[in-house]
Every structure is written in C-alpha cells, then in structure tokens.
mmCIF file of C-alpha atoms in Angstrom:
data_model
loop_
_atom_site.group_PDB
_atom_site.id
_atom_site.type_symbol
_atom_site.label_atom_id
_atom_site.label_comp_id
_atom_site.label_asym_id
_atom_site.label_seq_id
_atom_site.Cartn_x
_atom_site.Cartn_y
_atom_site.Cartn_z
ATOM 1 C CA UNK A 314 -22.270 27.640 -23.848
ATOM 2 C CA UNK A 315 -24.048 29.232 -27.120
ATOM 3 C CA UNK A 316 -22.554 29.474 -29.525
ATOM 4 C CA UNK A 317 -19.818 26.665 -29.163
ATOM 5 C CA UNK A 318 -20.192 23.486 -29.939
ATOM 6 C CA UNK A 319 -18.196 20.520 -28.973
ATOM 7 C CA UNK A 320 -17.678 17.947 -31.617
ATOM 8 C CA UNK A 321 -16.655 14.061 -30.985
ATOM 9 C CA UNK A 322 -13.061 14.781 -32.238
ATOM 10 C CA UNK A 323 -12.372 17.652 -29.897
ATOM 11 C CA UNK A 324 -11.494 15.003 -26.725
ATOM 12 C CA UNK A 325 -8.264 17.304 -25.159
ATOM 13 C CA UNK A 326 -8.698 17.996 -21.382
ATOM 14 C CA UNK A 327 -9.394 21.275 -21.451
ATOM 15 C CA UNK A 328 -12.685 20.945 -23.052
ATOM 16 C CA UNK A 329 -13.797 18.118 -20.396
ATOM 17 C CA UNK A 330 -12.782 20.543 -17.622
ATOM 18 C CA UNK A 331 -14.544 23.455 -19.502
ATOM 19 C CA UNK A 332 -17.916 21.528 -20.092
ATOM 20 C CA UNK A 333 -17.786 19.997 -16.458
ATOM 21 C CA UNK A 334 -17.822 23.561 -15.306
ATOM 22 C CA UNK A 335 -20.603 24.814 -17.408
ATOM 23 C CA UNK A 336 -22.632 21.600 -16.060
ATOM 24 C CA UNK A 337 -21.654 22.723 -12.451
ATOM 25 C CA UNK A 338 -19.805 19.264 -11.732
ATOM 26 C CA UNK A 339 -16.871 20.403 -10.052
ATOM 27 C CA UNK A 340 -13.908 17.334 -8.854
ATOM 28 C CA UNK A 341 -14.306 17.382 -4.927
ATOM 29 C CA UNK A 342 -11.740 19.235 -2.846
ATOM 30 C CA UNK A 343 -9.544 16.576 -1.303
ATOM 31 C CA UNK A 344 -10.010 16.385 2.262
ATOM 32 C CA UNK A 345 -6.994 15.776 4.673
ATOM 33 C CA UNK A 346 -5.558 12.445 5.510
ATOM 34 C CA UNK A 347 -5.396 11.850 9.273
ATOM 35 C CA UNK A 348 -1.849 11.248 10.348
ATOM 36 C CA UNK A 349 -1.627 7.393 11.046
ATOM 37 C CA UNK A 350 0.644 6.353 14.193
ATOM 38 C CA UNK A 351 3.897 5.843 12.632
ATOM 39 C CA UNK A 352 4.635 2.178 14.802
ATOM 40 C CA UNK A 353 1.709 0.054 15.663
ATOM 41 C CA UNK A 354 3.107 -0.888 18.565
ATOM 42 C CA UNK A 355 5.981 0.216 20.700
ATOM 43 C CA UNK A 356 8.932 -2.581 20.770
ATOM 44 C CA UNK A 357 9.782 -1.119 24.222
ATOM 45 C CA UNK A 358 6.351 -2.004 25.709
ATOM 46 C CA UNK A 359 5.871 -5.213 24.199
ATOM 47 C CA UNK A 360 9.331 -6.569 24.730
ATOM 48 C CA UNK A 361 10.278 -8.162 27.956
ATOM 49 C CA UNK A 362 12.942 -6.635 30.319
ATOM 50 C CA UNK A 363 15.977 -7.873 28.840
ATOM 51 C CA UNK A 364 19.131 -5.656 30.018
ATOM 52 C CA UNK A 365 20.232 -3.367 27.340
ATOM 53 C CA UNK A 366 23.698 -5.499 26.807
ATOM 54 C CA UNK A 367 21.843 -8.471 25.935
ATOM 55 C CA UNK A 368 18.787 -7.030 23.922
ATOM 56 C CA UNK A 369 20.463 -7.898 20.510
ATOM 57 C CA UNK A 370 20.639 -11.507 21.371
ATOM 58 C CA UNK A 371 16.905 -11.635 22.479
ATOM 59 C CA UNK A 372 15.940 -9.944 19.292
ATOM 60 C CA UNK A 373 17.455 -12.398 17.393
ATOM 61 C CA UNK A 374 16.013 -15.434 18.684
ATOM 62 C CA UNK A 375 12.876 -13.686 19.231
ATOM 63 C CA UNK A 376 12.327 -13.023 15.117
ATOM 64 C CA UNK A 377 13.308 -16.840 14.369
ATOM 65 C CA UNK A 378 10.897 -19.506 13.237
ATOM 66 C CA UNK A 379 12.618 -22.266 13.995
ATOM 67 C CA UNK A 380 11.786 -24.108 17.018
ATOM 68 C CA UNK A 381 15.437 -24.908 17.784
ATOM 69 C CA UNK A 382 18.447 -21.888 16.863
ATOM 70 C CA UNK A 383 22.363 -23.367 17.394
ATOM 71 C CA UNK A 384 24.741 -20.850 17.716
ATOM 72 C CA UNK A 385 28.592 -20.693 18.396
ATOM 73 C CA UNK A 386 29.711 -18.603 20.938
ATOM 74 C CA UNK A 387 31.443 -16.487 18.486
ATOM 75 C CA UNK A 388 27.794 -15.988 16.860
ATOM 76 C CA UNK A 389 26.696 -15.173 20.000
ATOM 77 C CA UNK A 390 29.553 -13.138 21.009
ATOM 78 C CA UNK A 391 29.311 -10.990 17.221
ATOM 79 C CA UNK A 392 25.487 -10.419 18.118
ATOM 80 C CA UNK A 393 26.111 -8.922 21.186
ATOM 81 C CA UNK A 394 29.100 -6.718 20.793
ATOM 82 C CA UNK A 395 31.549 -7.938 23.664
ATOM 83 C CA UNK A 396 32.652 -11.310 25.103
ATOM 84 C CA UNK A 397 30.652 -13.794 26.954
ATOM 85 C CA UNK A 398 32.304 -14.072 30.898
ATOM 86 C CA UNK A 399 34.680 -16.884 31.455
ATOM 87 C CA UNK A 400 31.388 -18.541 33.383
ATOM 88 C CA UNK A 401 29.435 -18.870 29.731
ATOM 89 C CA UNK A 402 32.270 -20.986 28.615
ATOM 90 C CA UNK A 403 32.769 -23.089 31.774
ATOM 91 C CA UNK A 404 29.868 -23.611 33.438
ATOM 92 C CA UNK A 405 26.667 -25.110 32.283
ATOM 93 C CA UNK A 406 24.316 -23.044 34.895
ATOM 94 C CA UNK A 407 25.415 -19.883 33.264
ATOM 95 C CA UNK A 408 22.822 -20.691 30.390
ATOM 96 C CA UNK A 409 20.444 -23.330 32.513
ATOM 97 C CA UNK A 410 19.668 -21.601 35.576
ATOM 98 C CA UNK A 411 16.935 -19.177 35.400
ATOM 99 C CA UNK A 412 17.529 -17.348 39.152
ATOM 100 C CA UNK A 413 16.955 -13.236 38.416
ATOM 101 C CA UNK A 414 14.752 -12.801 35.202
ATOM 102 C CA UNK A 415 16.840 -9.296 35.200
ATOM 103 C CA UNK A 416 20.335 -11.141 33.895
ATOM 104 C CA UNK A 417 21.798 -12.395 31.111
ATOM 105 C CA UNK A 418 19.031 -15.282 31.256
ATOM 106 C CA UNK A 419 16.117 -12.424 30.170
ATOM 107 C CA UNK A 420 17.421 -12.789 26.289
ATOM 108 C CA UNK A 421 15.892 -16.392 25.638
ATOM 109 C CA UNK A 422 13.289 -16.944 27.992
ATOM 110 C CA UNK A 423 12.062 -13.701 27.073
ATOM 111 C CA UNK A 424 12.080 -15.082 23.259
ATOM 112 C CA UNK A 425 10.097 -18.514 25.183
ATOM 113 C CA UNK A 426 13.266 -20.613 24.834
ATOM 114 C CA UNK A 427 15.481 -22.604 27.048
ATOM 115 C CA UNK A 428 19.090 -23.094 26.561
ATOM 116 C CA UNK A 429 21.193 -26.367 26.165
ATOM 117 C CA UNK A 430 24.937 -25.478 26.314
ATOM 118 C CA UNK A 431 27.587 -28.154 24.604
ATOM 119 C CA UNK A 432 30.474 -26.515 26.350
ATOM 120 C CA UNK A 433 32.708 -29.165 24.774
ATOM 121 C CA UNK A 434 31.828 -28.144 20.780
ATOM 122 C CA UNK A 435 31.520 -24.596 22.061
ATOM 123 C CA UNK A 436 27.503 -24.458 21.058
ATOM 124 C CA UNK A 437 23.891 -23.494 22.659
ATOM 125 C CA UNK A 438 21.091 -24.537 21.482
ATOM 126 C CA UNK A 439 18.452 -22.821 22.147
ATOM 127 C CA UNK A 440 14.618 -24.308 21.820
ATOM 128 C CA UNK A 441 11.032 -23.420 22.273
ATOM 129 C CA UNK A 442 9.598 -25.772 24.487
ATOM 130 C CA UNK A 443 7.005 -28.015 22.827
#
C-alpha cells in the first residue's frame, strides 16, 4: 500500500477489490443452498381414491371455484378420454347414487359435490353443498 495512492477519480473495480484486500475484507464464500422438496405436497396422497379412468374429471371440478359447474356430456366425455356407459345417459342413479366410493361416483364427491343429471338437455350439474 506505500507508495500508491488512490485518488477520487480512480472508481474502476479493480481498485475496490484491490483496497478491500489490503484492508483484509474479503466477500464471504457463498455457502450451499439446501435442496428444497420439489412438490409441497404429493397430489397422490392428498387426493381421494378416484379410479384412474375418472381422475381427470375429479381434477377438474376439484380446481373450480364455482359452487355449481354444468357440463354436457360431451364436456364430460372430452375430459375423460372415452364415452360415458349407456347407464350415464339413461338413468338418473348413475350420477345420484353414491353405493361404492371406489366407482365412477369417487370423481365429484371426492371434489365435495353432488350431481344433478338433466338427462333430457343432456347436462349435470354438479354443486357443492351449502
């Protein structure tokens, strides 16, 4: 450090780096980052048991805010990949009747809904109960 002087208009980096190591101020070593889980949760765990066939529809209604989500069988049918059984279209118990959590039934009362068929305009409506 004798001998050379620093003056006010001699600002480049090199001189800040070269005068923080005469001083003994060296820039800390960066430690390393823990690795962070990369999902908070599991979907798997945290979703009901909804057969694999029918997972898409449960998904869906389960990420809307609405309280009450109309869709056309088509809609239905295009969210799930293949075509509802002859029952879904005929009989109103298909969507009502809650018997074996493990069925079809799984995708919206999983999402907390309940399903109101209008077999005639070829619609459910499905609703969170108040």
């Amino acid at each position: 450090m004798a001998g050379r002087q620093i003056s006010c208009r001699d600002t480049g980096m090199t001189v800040w780096t070269t005068l923080l190591g005469w001083v003994g101020i060296r820039r800390p070593l960066a430690s390393p980052v823990p690795r962070r889980a990369t999902k908070i949760f599991a979907l798997e765990e945290s979703a009901p048991r909804v057969p694999r066939e029918y997972r898409a529809l449960y998904t869906y209604l389960e990420h809307r805010y609405a309280s009450v989500v109309v869709l056309t069988f088509e809609q239905i049918e295009a969210l799930l990949g293949f075509a509802l059984p002859t029952s879904a279209r005929t009989e109103r118990e298909w969507w009502t009747e809650v018997v074996d959590p493990q069925r079809h039934c799984a995708a919206w009362t999983g999402a907390g809904r309940t399903a109101a068929p209008n077999l005639a305009a070829g619609i459910i409506a499905f609703e969170r109960p108040a």
